[in-house]
Every structure is written in C-alpha cells, then in structure tokens.
Amino acid sequence: MRALEINGGTELSGTIRVSGAKNACVAILPAAILADDEVTICNIPELTDTDALCEILKSLNVEVKRASESMIIDPTNMKNVEITENYSKKLRASYYFMGALLGKYKKAVMYFPGGCSIGARPINLHLKGFEALGATVKNDRNKYIVEAEELKGANIYLDFASVGATINIMLAAVKAKGKTVIDNAAREPEIVNIATFLNNMGAKIVGAGTSTIQIEGVERLHRCFHEIIPDRIEAGTYTIIGALCGNKLKIDNIIPEHLDSLISKLEEIGVDIEIGPDYLIVNKMDDYKPTQIETAVYPGFPTDLQQPLTVLLTQCNGKSKVVETIWENRFMHISHLNRLGADITVKNQTATIIGPTKLKGTKVIATDLRAGAAMIAAGLIAEGTTIIANVEHILRGYEQIVEKLTNVGAKIRDKEI
Ligand code: EPZ
C-alpha cells in the first residue's frame, strides 16, 4: 500500500506553482463531447480523476490526445454507449456525462457516481433539472436511464445552490430548444470557467457567476481553445501550509480574489500575507488568534478548505469553532488530528478546537481528499515522523503534491508500507 512519510518541523520557502482547477477540469472534459469538432483544453492538472475521465471518454470512442498540460478531445466518431458501473463509480464527476450525453444525444445511460464519502451526495436536483427540460428518468437500483424526445428550455429553481446540479443542467440545456433560466444557481468560479468554455464552443450562456444563469439553446457547438482556471482549493491548501510553516512561501499562478474568504480569515488569525496580482507570499507568525468559521456556498468559506484550516486552528491561542454546513460527514479527519495531539471535539456539525497544541507524528489515514491534505499540513508541523495511509485519495486532487512540497524544503516521500 502506498503511503506518505513526512518528517515534520522544517520551514518551507520558495515557490509553489498552482495547477489547473480539478473541479473545473472534471466538468470540462465531459462537456467537451458536446462539440461537433475537436476542442483543445490547456492547464489540465495531472490527477487520477482526470485519468478516470479520459478512460470514460475513450470508452465512448472519443479520441483523446494529451501533451503535457494540454489535451485535444475529438468526439467526431463518438458512440453513445452505456457508461459502465465500474467507470461511473470511479469518481463523482462521472455524472457530468449525464448532462452532456443528454444534451448531445437526448439519452444517457450510466450508474450512480462515486467520489469521497463526505455525505449521502444525492443527485435529485440534477434529475429534477433534466425532467424540467423534458427528459424522463428511469432508475433501477444504481442504474439511470435519462432520455428525452426533445429538450425544451425551462425555468428551473434549485432548492439548494448545488455546484454539480448547476453545471449538469447547463450541459443539458445548451442545445435545448429555447431559453433555460437557472435560479438560485451556484456561483463558484469553476461554474464561470465551464460557462466560458461552452460559450467558446458557441453556446449562449449569460449570468454565470451570479444566482441567475440564462441559456439560449443553440444547434451546433464547434471547435475551440480553452484554458482551465487555477485551482483555488489547491492554492488555499498551500496558503494554509504557509501559515503553519512558511518563510516567504510564494503561492504562484493563482487568482487571489477566488481566495478572499480564506485570506480574510487568515489575516484575522494573524497570518502575514502579501497579495500580488497572481500570487500570495505567506509567512508563519507567532501568537495566532482563535476564530470561528462556517462553511458556505461561494463566495462564503469553502467546505473544501475547512479540513486543512482545522490544522491551523490547533495552533491558535484559545478556542476556535468550525461549523460544516454543506456536507454531513466532513469531520473524519478530526479523530486523526487528535491522534497527532490536537484537542478537538465534534458535536453535530460543529468542531471545537482548543489550541495551541503540539503535534507529534504517528500513523494516520487520509479518509478523503481534503482530510488527506489536512494530514499533510499536520505532518509538516508535527514533531517526528507522520505516516499517512490511503494516499490514493490525495492523488485524486493534488497534482504532484510530493514534488511541489519537496521543492520548497519539506521532508516528504511516497513509499510502500
Ligand atoms: C462540488 O461537489 C465539488 N466537487 C466538491 O468538492 C465541493 O465540496 C462541493 O461542490 C461544494 O463546493 C466537484 O466539483 C466534483 P453540491 P458537488 O452539489 O457538486 C446537496 C472536493 O474536495 N445536494 O454543491 O457534489 C449535497 O448533498 C470536493 O474537491 C443535494 O441535496 O456539491 C450537499 O449537501 C468534494 N441534491 C450540497 O447539496 C443534489 O442533487 C452541496 O452539493 C445535489 C446536491
């Protein structure tokens, strides 16, 4: 089994270059099949989630050519066959093929998607959106057959501003007849990036990034060139690591505005951050103040940074609180942080962190992707050796994390245990 071994206590300095956004990329690759010609996408992160989506594309007879950070996707000869249960279960984002295949062929057959176990993760809002556009959904245990004779634009109100449902409905609606309006749409930067990609292919989408997205259906989508935005969650994770052990640690190739909620929390705690046009420089300081955070949809504090931030709160003087409002099961990292020496209790959806506590290396588990990032952050400041098992969760979402941290001075290595 692969594990990460970290010898903590070293100061990190130098530059970490942030990769393309995982959560934009995993929707853009399925969205590419909507084109009638080949599309070129650059700034693609090298992640196991990206590899899994390429396998699905190939299973649909889509040609995928990859050269370093760019990819050419040619759906000219694609076939709309069932996406097998094995492929569907490999990751959450396989469900974007539902919207994309429905939009292109008016039929999608696939299974319930996989992904991190951070909650029940239902897809009812996606399906409700497809139905509003005129599709019927047949569901037999894990299998879904979604089809329509014709897709017609509709007014869709999302009961919750779901990222996945907003994107999936956009994918199904771009070629529908007439106008679709999504109200209470999610506003995450990844949604804007995906809408830009679709518009680059000839779609007519306005309002992405606001709560109301309007989509005027078009008949054809054509070739285009598109760049994926920098990963704000990867950037935020390294910024938190900088607050824990950085000495002029530069987090480069980012869009600082995407990290506003994190930056203001870190400044409130007492972290020293210089904000550049496309970078941050972070210095660890002494005497951090405790704080309270509540996760929320964008532009609120991102749930995906809640777990790494908890590690920083173990180093603040006093009592901090974290309220998780998006996922019902996103505190699995806490028992492992406590094993490392933290003093954290969880009641319902609130974690109470008493700090500062000295962390001491031991064997822990990356229970999910961002829990894994939290374990790395903790291992970097813990005394002695931390071994993190279940590394595959981390590799789903952080490109070359071992190399990036090693380059700035961390003692971290990938090993078999
Ligand atoms: C996306 O998940 C991200 N994943 C998640 O990132 C992220 O945590 C989440 O958005 C919130 O920001 C991808 O982009 C692949 P949602 P998604 O639909 O789209 C409920 C990471 O670490 N809901 O906004 O699945 C749902 O249960 C990951 O990179 C329904 O009830 O999130 C949750 O409580 C993990 N019915 C809430 O909405 C639905 O049909 C938010 O889910 C859909 C969602």
Tab-separated table of C-alpha atoms and ligand atoms in Angstrom:
chain	number	residue	atom	x	y	z
A	1	MET	CA	0.000	0.000	0.000
A	2	ARG	CA	1.248	3.485	-0.875
A	3	ALA	CA	1.745	5.936	1.986
A	4	LEU	CA	3.323	9.324	2.551
A	5	GLU	CA	6.062	9.714	5.120
A	6	ILE	CA	6.666	13.219	6.478
A	7	ASN	CA	9.380	14.350	8.834
A	8	GLY	CA	7.902	17.492	10.294
A	9	GLY	CA	9.378	20.691	11.603
A	10	THR	CA	11.061	22.156	8.527
A	11	GLU	CA	10.423	25.695	7.344
A	12	LEU	CA	9.124	25.943	3.774
A	13	SER	CA	10.362	28.652	1.423
A	14	GLY	CA	10.404	29.106	-2.325
A	15	THR	CA	7.608	28.955	-4.887
A	16	ILE	CA	4.741	26.529	-5.374
A	17	ARG	CA	3.050	26.805	-8.775
A	18	VAL	CA	-0.651	26.043	-8.577
A	19	SER	CA	-2.165	23.723	-11.216
A	20	GLY	CA	-5.422	23.915	-13.170
A	21	ALA	CA	-8.610	23.578	-11.119
A	22	LYS	CA	-9.667	19.968	-10.575
A	23	ASN	CA	-13.321	20.848	-10.113
A	24	ALA	CA	-13.415	22.834	-13.372
A	25	CYS	CA	-11.434	20.233	-15.306
A	26	VAL	CA	-13.665	17.334	-14.241
A	27	ALA	CA	-16.687	19.088	-15.778
A	28	ILE	CA	-14.889	20.482	-18.829
A	29	LEU	CA	-13.689	17.058	-20.046
A	30	PRO	CA	-17.244	15.597	-20.178
A	31	ALA	CA	-18.555	18.924	-21.578
A	32	ALA	CA	-16.105	18.632	-24.493
A	33	ILE	CA	-18.221	15.880	-26.081
A	34	LEU	CA	-20.920	18.471	-26.811
A	35	ALA	CA	-18.761	19.871	-29.637
A	36	ASP	CA	-19.054	18.559	-33.169
A	37	ASP	CA	-15.316	19.130	-33.756
A	38	GLU	CA	-12.183	18.696	-31.703
A	39	VAL	CA	-11.530	21.045	-28.799
A	40	THR	CA	-8.213	21.962	-27.204
A	41	ILE	CA	-8.020	22.463	-23.458
A	42	CYS	CA	-4.952	23.667	-21.622
A	43	ASN	CA	-3.808	23.857	-17.992
A	44	ILE	CA	-5.139	20.355	-17.342
A	45	PRO	CA	-3.961	19.009	-13.973
A	46	GLU	CA	-2.422	15.548	-13.923
A	47	LEU	CA	-4.677	13.771	-11.440
A	48	THR	CA	-6.148	10.312	-11.124
A	49	ASP	CA	-9.623	11.896	-11.513
A	50	THR	CA	-8.528	13.333	-14.871
A	51	ASP	CA	-7.216	9.912	-15.937
A	52	ALA	CA	-10.535	8.290	-14.966
A	53	LEU	CA	-12.487	10.762	-17.124
A	54	CYS	CA	-10.170	10.128	-20.077
A	55	GLU	CA	-10.912	6.407	-19.739
A	56	ILE	CA	-14.636	7.154	-19.876
A	57	LEU	CA	-14.130	9.363	-22.949
A	58	LYS	CA	-12.228	6.546	-24.650
A	59	SER	CA	-14.997	4.059	-23.755
A	60	LEU	CA	-17.339	6.366	-25.730
A	61	ASN	CA	-14.922	6.200	-28.690
A	62	VAL	CA	-13.809	9.801	-28.193
A	63	GLU	CA	-10.229	10.477	-29.283
A	64	VAL	CA	-8.092	11.958	-26.515
A	65	LYS	CA	-4.591	13.279	-27.243
A	66	ARG	CA	-2.577	14.525	-24.320
A	67	ALA	CA	0.634	16.552	-24.425
A	68	SER	CA	1.888	17.773	-21.064
A	69	GLU	CA	-0.723	20.240	-19.746
A	70	SER	CA	-2.969	20.305	-22.798
A	71	MET	CA	-5.420	17.893	-24.269
A	72	ILE	CA	-7.168	17.624	-27.623
A	73	ILE	CA	-10.557	15.925	-27.392
A	74	ASP	CA	-12.139	14.819	-30.642
A	75	PRO	CA	-15.702	13.492	-30.362
A	76	THR	CA	-16.243	13.199	-34.148
A	77	ASN	CA	-16.577	9.397	-34.079
A	78	MET	CA	-18.058	9.005	-30.628
A	79	LYS	CA	-20.721	6.439	-29.781
A	80	ASN	CA	-23.336	6.939	-27.100
A	81	VAL	CA	-22.956	3.667	-25.224
A	82	GLU	CA	-23.716	2.935	-21.578
A	83	ILE	CA	-21.082	4.170	-19.121
A	84	THR	CA	-20.363	1.050	-17.096
A	85	GLU	CA	-20.870	0.857	-13.348
A	86	ASN	CA	-17.135	0.462	-12.880
A	87	TYR	CA	-16.399	3.732	-14.723
A	88	SER	CA	-19.339	5.612	-13.160
A	89	LYS	CA	-18.182	4.694	-9.656
A	90	LYS	CA	-14.600	5.816	-10.154
A	91	LEU	CA	-15.356	9.443	-9.331
A	92	ARG	CA	-18.108	11.911	-8.558
A	93	ALA	CA	-17.703	13.901	-11.734
A	94	SER	CA	-18.656	10.952	-13.953
A	95	TYR	CA	-22.186	12.364	-13.510
A	96	TYR	CA	-21.372	15.263	-15.828
A	97	PHE	CA	-21.646	12.753	-18.659
A	98	MET	CA	-25.363	12.528	-17.797
A	99	GLY	CA	-25.954	16.185	-18.673
A	100	ALA	CA	-23.521	16.189	-21.603
A	101	LEU	CA	-24.858	12.985	-23.240
A	102	LEU	CA	-28.442	14.074	-22.661
A	103	GLY	CA	-27.639	17.467	-24.232
A	104	LYS	CA	-25.951	15.892	-27.260
A	105	TYR	CA	-27.921	12.676	-27.893
A	106	LYS	CA	-31.023	13.179	-25.709
A	107	LYS	CA	-30.098	9.947	-23.972
A	108	ALA	CA	-27.647	8.984	-21.217
A	109	VAL	CA	-27.229	5.606	-19.545
A	110	MET	CA	-24.960	5.365	-16.540
A	111	TYR	CA	-24.746	4.436	-12.866
A	112	PHE	CA	-24.694	6.365	-9.587
A	113	PRO	CA	-21.344	8.182	-9.359
A	114	GLY	CA	-18.534	7.572	-6.833
A	115	GLY	CA	-16.376	10.145	-5.016
A	116	CYS	CA	-15.314	10.930	-1.452
A	117	SER	CA	-17.594	9.652	1.365
A	118	ILE	CA	-18.343	13.061	2.813
A	119	GLY	CA	-22.129	12.722	2.845
A	120	ALA	CA	-25.018	10.980	1.096
A	121	ARG	CA	-24.470	13.123	-2.033
A	122	PRO	CA	-27.863	12.676	-3.716
A	123	ILE	CA	-28.403	13.760	-7.342
A	124	ASN	CA	-32.106	14.630	-7.070
A	125	LEU	CA	-31.568	18.268	-8.103
A	126	HIS	CA	-29.721	17.207	-11.264
A	127	LEU	CA	-32.529	14.812	-12.199
A	128	LYS	CA	-35.241	17.371	-11.410
A	129	GLY	CA	-33.488	19.803	-13.752
A	130	PHE	CA	-33.313	17.214	-16.563
A	131	GLU	CA	-37.011	16.464	-16.080
A	132	ALA	CA	-37.868	20.153	-16.254
A	133	LEU	CA	-36.125	20.217	-19.642
A	134	GLY	CA	-38.406	17.396	-20.833
A	135	ALA	CA	-36.424	14.261	-20.014
A	136	THR	CA	-37.721	11.149	-18.288
A	137	VAL	CA	-35.572	9.433	-15.699
A	138	LYS	CA	-35.738	5.654	-15.220
A	139	ASN	CA	-33.884	4.418	-12.201
A	140	ASP	CA	-33.281	0.772	-11.355
A	141	ARG	CA	-31.126	0.486	-8.204
A	142	ASN	CA	-27.866	2.215	-9.220
A	143	LYS	CA	-28.623	2.475	-12.920
A	144	TYR	CA	-30.058	5.613	-14.531
A	145	ILE	CA	-31.549	5.957	-17.986
A	146	VAL	CA	-32.273	9.584	-18.779
A	147	GLU	CA	-33.846	10.353	-22.147
A	148	ALA	CA	-35.977	12.856	-23.996
A	149	GLU	CA	-37.685	13.105	-27.374
A	150	GLU	CA	-36.924	16.772	-27.321
A	151	LEU	CA	-35.259	19.043	-24.768
A	152	LYS	CA	-37.049	22.329	-24.270
A	153	GLY	CA	-35.778	25.334	-22.316
A	154	ALA	CA	-37.413	25.801	-18.899
A	155	ASN	CA	-37.313	27.917	-15.751
A	156	ILE	CA	-35.549	25.895	-13.069
A	157	TYR	CA	-35.243	26.932	-9.443
A	158	LEU	CA	-32.628	24.984	-7.458
A	159	ASP	CA	-33.697	24.288	-3.865
A	160	PHE	CA	-30.000	24.463	-2.977
A	161	ALA	CA	-27.254	26.260	-4.940
A	162	SER	CA	-25.631	22.959	-5.918
A	163	VAL	CA	-22.420	23.147	-7.938
A	164	GLY	CA	-22.993	19.817	-9.674
A	165	ALA	CA	-26.669	20.428	-10.496
A	166	THR	CA	-25.950	23.918	-11.881
A	167	ILE	CA	-23.267	22.547	-14.208
A	168	ASN	CA	-25.200	19.436	-15.256
A	169	ILE	CA	-28.300	21.479	-16.121
A	170	MET	CA	-26.150	23.912	-18.155
A	171	LEU	CA	-24.714	20.934	-20.078
A	172	ALA	CA	-28.169	19.508	-20.817
A	173	ALA	CA	-29.621	22.913	-21.738
A	174	VAL	CA	-27.006	24.335	-24.132
A	175	LYS	CA	-28.571	22.570	-27.129
A	176	ALA	CA	-32.179	22.539	-25.890
A	177	LYS	CA	-34.851	24.434	-27.850
A	178	GLY	CA	-35.408	27.917	-26.461
A	179	LYS	CA	-34.352	29.562	-23.238
A	180	THR	CA	-33.469	27.972	-19.894
A	181	VAL	CA	-33.174	30.043	-16.725
A	182	ILE	CA	-31.486	28.520	-13.654
A	183	ASP	CA	-32.400	30.415	-10.497
A	184	ASN	CA	-30.501	30.044	-7.220
A	185	ALA	CA	-27.614	28.772	-9.346
A	186	ALA	CA	-24.260	28.109	-7.682
A	187	ARG	CA	-21.740	30.948	-8.214
A	188	GLU	CA	-18.405	29.144	-7.836
A	189	PRO	CA	-15.571	30.330	-10.144
A	190	GLU	CA	-15.488	26.840	-11.697
A	191	ILE	CA	-19.029	27.430	-12.999
A	192	VAL	CA	-17.913	30.617	-14.722
A	193	ASN	CA	-14.978	28.751	-16.268
A	194	ILE	CA	-17.264	25.995	-17.595
A	195	ALA	CA	-19.782	28.506	-18.980
A	196	THR	CA	-16.890	30.314	-20.700
A	197	PHE	CA	-15.772	27.008	-22.214
A	198	LEU	CA	-19.286	26.316	-23.524
A	199	ASN	CA	-19.547	29.879	-24.880
A	200	ASN	CA	-16.155	29.444	-26.585
A	201	MET	CA	-17.787	26.480	-28.376
A	202	GLY	CA	-20.705	28.678	-29.473
A	203	ALA	CA	-23.160	28.318	-26.569
A	204	LYS	CA	-25.169	31.348	-25.450
A	205	ILE	CA	-24.897	31.491	-21.669
A	206	VAL	CA	-25.100	34.690	-19.647
A	207	GLY	CA	-25.071	35.269	-15.908
A	208	ALA	CA	-22.626	32.533	-14.821
A	209	GLY	CA	-21.114	33.697	-11.529
A	210	THR	CA	-24.470	35.170	-10.428
A	211	SER	CA	-27.519	33.392	-8.991
A	212	THR	CA	-29.385	33.538	-12.310
A	213	ILE	CA	-27.949	31.830	-15.360
A	214	GLN	CA	-29.690	32.167	-18.723
A	215	ILE	CA	-29.030	29.748	-21.532
A	216	GLU	CA	-30.342	30.260	-25.049
A	217	GLY	CA	-30.181	26.885	-26.819
A	218	VAL	CA	-28.064	26.580	-29.986
A	219	GLU	CA	-27.982	23.854	-32.634
A	220	ARG	CA	-24.256	23.326	-33.009
A	221	LEU	CA	-21.176	23.621	-30.847
A	222	HIS	CA	-17.844	23.952	-32.601
A	223	ARG	CA	-14.094	23.656	-32.055
A	224	CYS	CA	-12.435	25.940	-29.545
A	225	PHE	CA	-9.415	26.568	-27.385
A	226	HIS	CA	-9.936	26.896	-23.652
A	227	GLU	CA	-7.812	27.413	-20.554
A	228	ILE	CA	-8.709	25.993	-17.136
A	229	ILE	CA	-8.512	28.462	-14.227
A	230	PRO	CA	-6.022	27.904	-11.369
A	231	ASP	CA	-7.185	25.604	-8.576
A	232	ARG	CA	-8.349	27.823	-5.699
A	233	ILE	CA	-8.576	24.879	-3.292
A	234	GLU	CA	-5.049	23.683	-4.061
A	235	ALA	CA	-3.891	27.325	-3.692
A	236	GLY	CA	-5.769	27.656	-0.401
A	237	THR	CA	-4.283	24.425	0.943
A	238	TYR	CA	-0.715	25.627	0.272
A	239	THR	CA	-1.559	29.046	1.727
A	240	ILE	CA	-2.664	27.361	4.966
A	241	ILE	CA	0.532	25.292	4.927
A	242	GLY	CA	2.444	28.584	4.521
A	243	ALA	CA	0.661	29.946	7.603
A	244	LEU	CA	1.804	26.840	9.512
A	245	CYS	CA	5.439	26.688	8.432
A	246	GLY	CA	6.139	29.148	5.601
A	247	ASN	CA	9.026	31.557	5.407
A	248	LYS	CA	8.302	33.724	2.368
A	249	LEU	CA	6.410	30.827	0.770
A	250	LYS	CA	5.107	32.027	-2.612
A	251	ILE	CA	1.872	30.505	-3.916
A	252	ASP	CA	2.051	31.351	-7.594
A	253	ASN	CA	-0.234	31.283	-10.648
A	254	ILE	CA	-3.462	31.960	-8.784
A	255	ILE	CA	-6.451	34.318	-8.881
A	256	PRO	CA	-6.297	35.908	-5.387
A	257	GLU	CA	-9.958	37.102	-5.488
A	258	HIS	CA	-11.053	33.442	-5.550
A	259	LEU	CA	-9.472	33.099	-2.102
A	260	ASP	CA	-10.985	36.224	-0.500
A	261	SER	CA	-12.847	34.392	2.282
A	262	LEU	CA	-9.757	32.373	3.234
A	263	ILE	CA	-7.383	35.358	3.071
A	264	SER	CA	-9.579	37.486	5.344
A	265	LYS	CA	-9.839	34.638	7.889
A	266	LEU	CA	-6.068	34.110	7.833
A	267	GLU	CA	-5.451	37.842	8.289
A	268	GLU	CA	-7.895	37.852	11.217
A	269	ILE	CA	-5.935	34.988	12.809
A	270	GLY	CA	-2.700	36.953	12.373
A	271	VAL	CA	-1.020	35.328	9.363
A	272	ASP	CA	1.279	37.587	7.324
A	273	ILE	CA	0.155	37.529	3.665
A	274	GLU	CA	1.354	39.682	0.779
A	275	ILE	CA	-1.216	39.711	-2.024
A	276	GLY	CA	0.202	40.086	-5.541
A	277	PRO	CA	-1.682	40.184	-8.861
A	278	ASP	CA	-1.382	36.415	-9.360
A	279	TYR	CA	0.395	35.219	-6.236
A	280	LEU	CA	0.456	35.263	-2.437
A	281	ILE	CA	3.537	35.285	-0.211
A	282	VAL	CA	2.848	33.731	3.183
A	283	ASN	CA	4.859	33.890	6.406
A	284	LYS	CA	4.196	31.910	9.562
A	285	MET	CA	3.768	34.253	12.538
A	286	ASP	CA	3.582	33.641	16.298
A	287	ASP	CA	0.558	34.146	18.557
A	288	TYR	CA	-2.282	33.278	16.234
A	289	LYS	CA	-5.769	34.320	17.440
A	290	PRO	CA	-8.589	31.765	17.528
A	291	THR	CA	-11.582	32.234	15.212
A	292	GLN	CA	-14.914	30.820	14.073
A	293	ILE	CA	-15.763	29.679	10.563
A	294	GLU	CA	-18.915	28.406	8.977
A	295	THR	CA	-18.687	26.772	5.571
A	296	ALA	CA	-20.980	28.177	2.878
A	297	VAL	CA	-21.522	28.269	-0.857
A	298	TYR	CA	-19.252	30.643	-2.806
A	299	PRO	CA	-18.296	33.392	-2.001
A	300	GLY	CA	-18.565	32.044	1.578
A	301	PHE	CA	-15.860	29.984	3.238
A	302	PRO	CA	-15.323	26.840	1.104
A	303	THR	CA	-16.085	23.473	2.666
A	304	ASP	CA	-13.119	22.089	0.702
A	305	LEU	CA	-10.717	24.191	2.828
A	306	GLN	CA	-12.395	23.519	6.159
A	307	GLN	CA	-10.348	20.384	6.852
A	308	PRO	CA	-6.874	21.894	6.159
A	309	LEU	CA	-7.844	25.056	8.079
A	310	THR	CA	-8.693	22.999	11.184
A	311	VAL	CA	-4.988	22.137	11.406
A	312	LEU	CA	-4.071	25.825	11.608
A	313	LEU	CA	-6.705	26.332	14.311
A	314	THR	CA	-4.880	23.775	16.503
A	315	GLN	CA	-2.043	26.326	16.587
A	316	CYS	CA	-4.188	29.325	17.630
A	317	ASN	CA	-4.277	30.544	21.236
A	318	GLY	CA	-7.710	29.648	22.589
A	319	LYS	CA	-10.989	28.149	21.439
A	320	SER	CA	-11.927	28.084	17.736
A	321	LYS	CA	-15.065	26.702	16.136
A	322	VAL	CA	-15.756	25.228	12.704
A	323	VAL	CA	-19.343	24.721	11.558
A	324	GLU	CA	-19.731	22.487	8.486
A	325	THR	CA	-22.982	23.303	6.696
A	326	ILE	CA	-22.503	21.656	3.281
A	327	TRP	CA	-21.545	18.023	3.950
A	328	GLU	CA	-22.844	15.928	6.836
A	329	ASN	CA	-19.743	13.747	7.072
A	330	ARG	CA	-16.747	16.038	6.697
A	331	PHE	CA	-15.137	15.695	10.104
A	332	MET	CA	-13.471	12.328	9.565
A	333	HIS	CA	-10.065	14.000	9.800
A	334	ILE	CA	-10.685	15.086	13.390
A	335	SER	CA	-10.004	11.760	15.116
A	336	HIS	CA	-6.729	11.531	13.176
A	337	LEU	CA	-5.740	15.080	14.165
A	338	ASN	CA	-6.449	14.129	17.778
A	339	ARG	CA	-4.186	11.089	17.362
A	340	LEU	CA	-1.462	13.568	16.357
A	341	GLY	CA	-2.051	15.526	19.586
A	342	ALA	CA	-4.829	18.009	18.746
A	343	ASP	CA	-7.609	18.785	21.217
A	344	ILE	CA	-10.793	18.807	19.124
A	345	THR	CA	-14.332	17.720	19.936
A	346	VAL	CA	-17.161	17.362	17.447
A	347	LYS	CA	-20.823	17.777	18.271
A	348	ASN	CA	-23.363	17.609	15.475
A	349	GLN	CA	-21.894	19.734	12.684
A	350	THR	CA	-19.548	21.796	14.871
A	351	ALA	CA	-15.915	21.123	15.743
A	352	THR	CA	-14.431	22.926	18.752
A	353	ILE	CA	-10.670	23.253	18.662
A	354	ILE	CA	-8.638	24.163	21.733
A	355	GLY	CA	-5.155	25.437	20.961
A	356	PRO	CA	-2.311	25.679	20.812
A	357	THR	CA	-1.335	22.017	20.954
A	358	LYS	CA	1.981	20.459	19.985
A	359	LEU	CA	1.518	17.780	17.307
A	360	LYS	CA	3.587	14.595	17.351
A	361	GLY	CA	3.988	12.294	14.325
A	362	THR	CA	2.169	8.963	14.198
A	363	LYS	CA	0.344	6.785	11.674
A	364	VAL	CA	-2.862	8.339	10.305
A	365	ILE	CA	-5.245	7.822	7.404
A	366	ALA	CA	-6.333	10.124	4.580
A	367	THR	CA	-10.039	9.297	4.907
A	368	ASP	CA	-10.935	11.533	1.938
A	369	LEU	CA	-9.223	14.016	-0.364
A	370	ARG	CA	-9.201	17.160	1.804
A	371	ALA	CA	-8.797	15.139	5.011
A	372	GLY	CA	-5.615	13.876	3.347
A	373	ALA	CA	-4.498	17.465	2.714
A	374	ALA	CA	-5.161	18.196	6.392
A	375	MET	CA	-2.995	15.228	7.406
A	376	ILE	CA	-0.152	16.552	5.230
A	377	ALA	CA	-0.462	20.026	6.770
A	378	ALA	CA	-0.394	18.470	10.247
A	379	GLY	CA	2.531	16.166	9.409
A	380	LEU	CA	4.585	19.145	8.225
A	381	ILE	CA	4.449	20.759	11.694
A	382	ALA	CA	4.397	17.599	13.809
A	383	GLU	CA	7.484	16.538	15.711
A	384	GLY	CA	8.990	13.334	14.295
A	385	THR	CA	7.552	11.110	11.578
A	386	THR	CA	3.968	11.047	10.324
A	387	ILE	CA	2.853	8.220	8.047
A	388	ILE	CA	-0.302	8.873	6.002
A	389	ALA	CA	-2.083	5.843	4.544
A	390	ASN	CA	-4.733	5.828	1.763
A	391	VAL	CA	-2.721	8.248	-0.354
A	392	GLU	CA	-4.871	7.492	-3.395
A	393	HIS	CA	-7.485	9.926	-2.045
A	394	ILE	CA	-4.915	12.745	-2.089
A	395	LEU	CA	-3.668	11.958	-5.595
A	396	ARG	CA	-7.212	12.382	-6.912
A	397	GLY	CA	-6.988	16.116	-6.304
A	398	TYR	CA	-3.443	17.423	-5.773
A	399	GLU	CA	-1.074	17.350	-8.742
A	400	GLN	CA	2.489	16.342	-7.856
A	401	ILE	CA	1.996	17.226	-4.203
A	402	VAL	CA	5.115	15.379	-3.055
A	403	GLU	CA	7.313	17.083	-5.660
A	404	LYS	CA	5.810	20.543	-5.029
A	405	LEU	CA	6.355	20.321	-1.262
A	406	THR	CA	9.824	18.767	-1.607
A	407	ASN	CA	10.867	21.676	-3.857
A	408	VAL	CA	10.138	24.157	-1.074
A	409	GLY	CA	12.001	22.193	1.584
A	410	ALA	CA	9.517	19.661	3.007
A	411	LYS	CA	10.793	16.239	4.035
A	412	ILE	CA	8.060	14.162	2.442
A	413	ARG	CA	8.238	10.976	0.430
A	414	ASP	CA	5.947	8.478	-1.208
A	415	LYS	CA	6.636	4.925	-0.026
A	416	GLU	CA	5.207	1.408	0.119
A	417	ILE	CA	4.102	0.178	3.538
B	1	EPZ	C1	-18.745	20.058	-5.670
B	1	EPZ	O1	-19.446	18.878	-5.273
B	1	EPZ	C2	-17.287	19.716	-5.524
B	1	EPZ	N1	-16.979	18.561	-6.369
B	1	EPZ	C3	-16.946	19.414	-4.065
B	1	EPZ	O2	-15.544	19.289	-3.990
B	1	EPZ	C4	-17.370	20.581	-3.176
B	1	EPZ	O3	-17.195	20.217	-1.832
B	1	EPZ	C5	-18.833	20.945	-3.425
B	1	EPZ	O4	-19.065	21.169	-4.845
B	1	EPZ	C6	-19.276	22.177	-2.669
B	1	EPZ	O5	-18.456	23.260	-3.008
B	1	EPZ	C7	-16.814	18.703	-7.665
B	1	EPZ	O6	-16.869	19.787	-8.217
B	1	EPZ	C8	-16.508	17.475	-8.450
B	1	EPZ	P1	-23.024	20.270	-4.451
B	1	EPZ	P2	-20.972	18.689	-5.635
B	1	EPZ	O7	-23.910	19.668	-5.470
B	1	EPZ	O8	-21.237	19.336	-6.936
B	1	EPZ	C9	-26.625	18.670	-1.673
B	1	EPZ	C10	-13.510	18.351	-3.262
B	1	EPZ	O9	-12.974	18.130	-2.149
B	1	EPZ	N2	-27.228	18.192	-2.929
B	1	EPZ	O10	-22.816	21.744	-4.449
B	1	EPZ	O11	-21.282	17.259	-5.478
B	1	EPZ	C11	-25.404	17.827	-1.302
B	1	EPZ	O12	-25.755	16.637	-0.657
B	1	EPZ	C12	-14.975	18.111	-3.464
B	1	EPZ	O13	-12.899	18.739	-4.267
B	1	EPZ	C13	-28.492	17.635	-2.904
B	1	EPZ	O14	-29.128	17.521	-1.855
B	1	EPZ	O15	-21.621	19.547	-4.462
B	1	EPZ	C14	-24.630	18.791	-0.442
B	1	EPZ	O16	-25.111	18.755	0.860
B	1	EPZ	C15	-15.655	17.223	-2.557
B	1	EPZ	N3	-29.026	17.181	-4.073
B	1	EPZ	C16	-24.915	20.134	-1.066
B	1	EPZ	O17	-26.113	19.966	-1.839
B	1	EPZ	C17	-28.370	17.284	-5.259
B	1	EPZ	O18	-28.924	16.867	-6.285
B	1	EPZ	C18	-23.807	20.688	-1.967
B	1	EPZ	O19	-23.567	19.795	-3.040
B	1	EPZ	C19	-27.097	17.855	-5.280
B	1	EPZ	C20	-26.535	18.305	-4.101
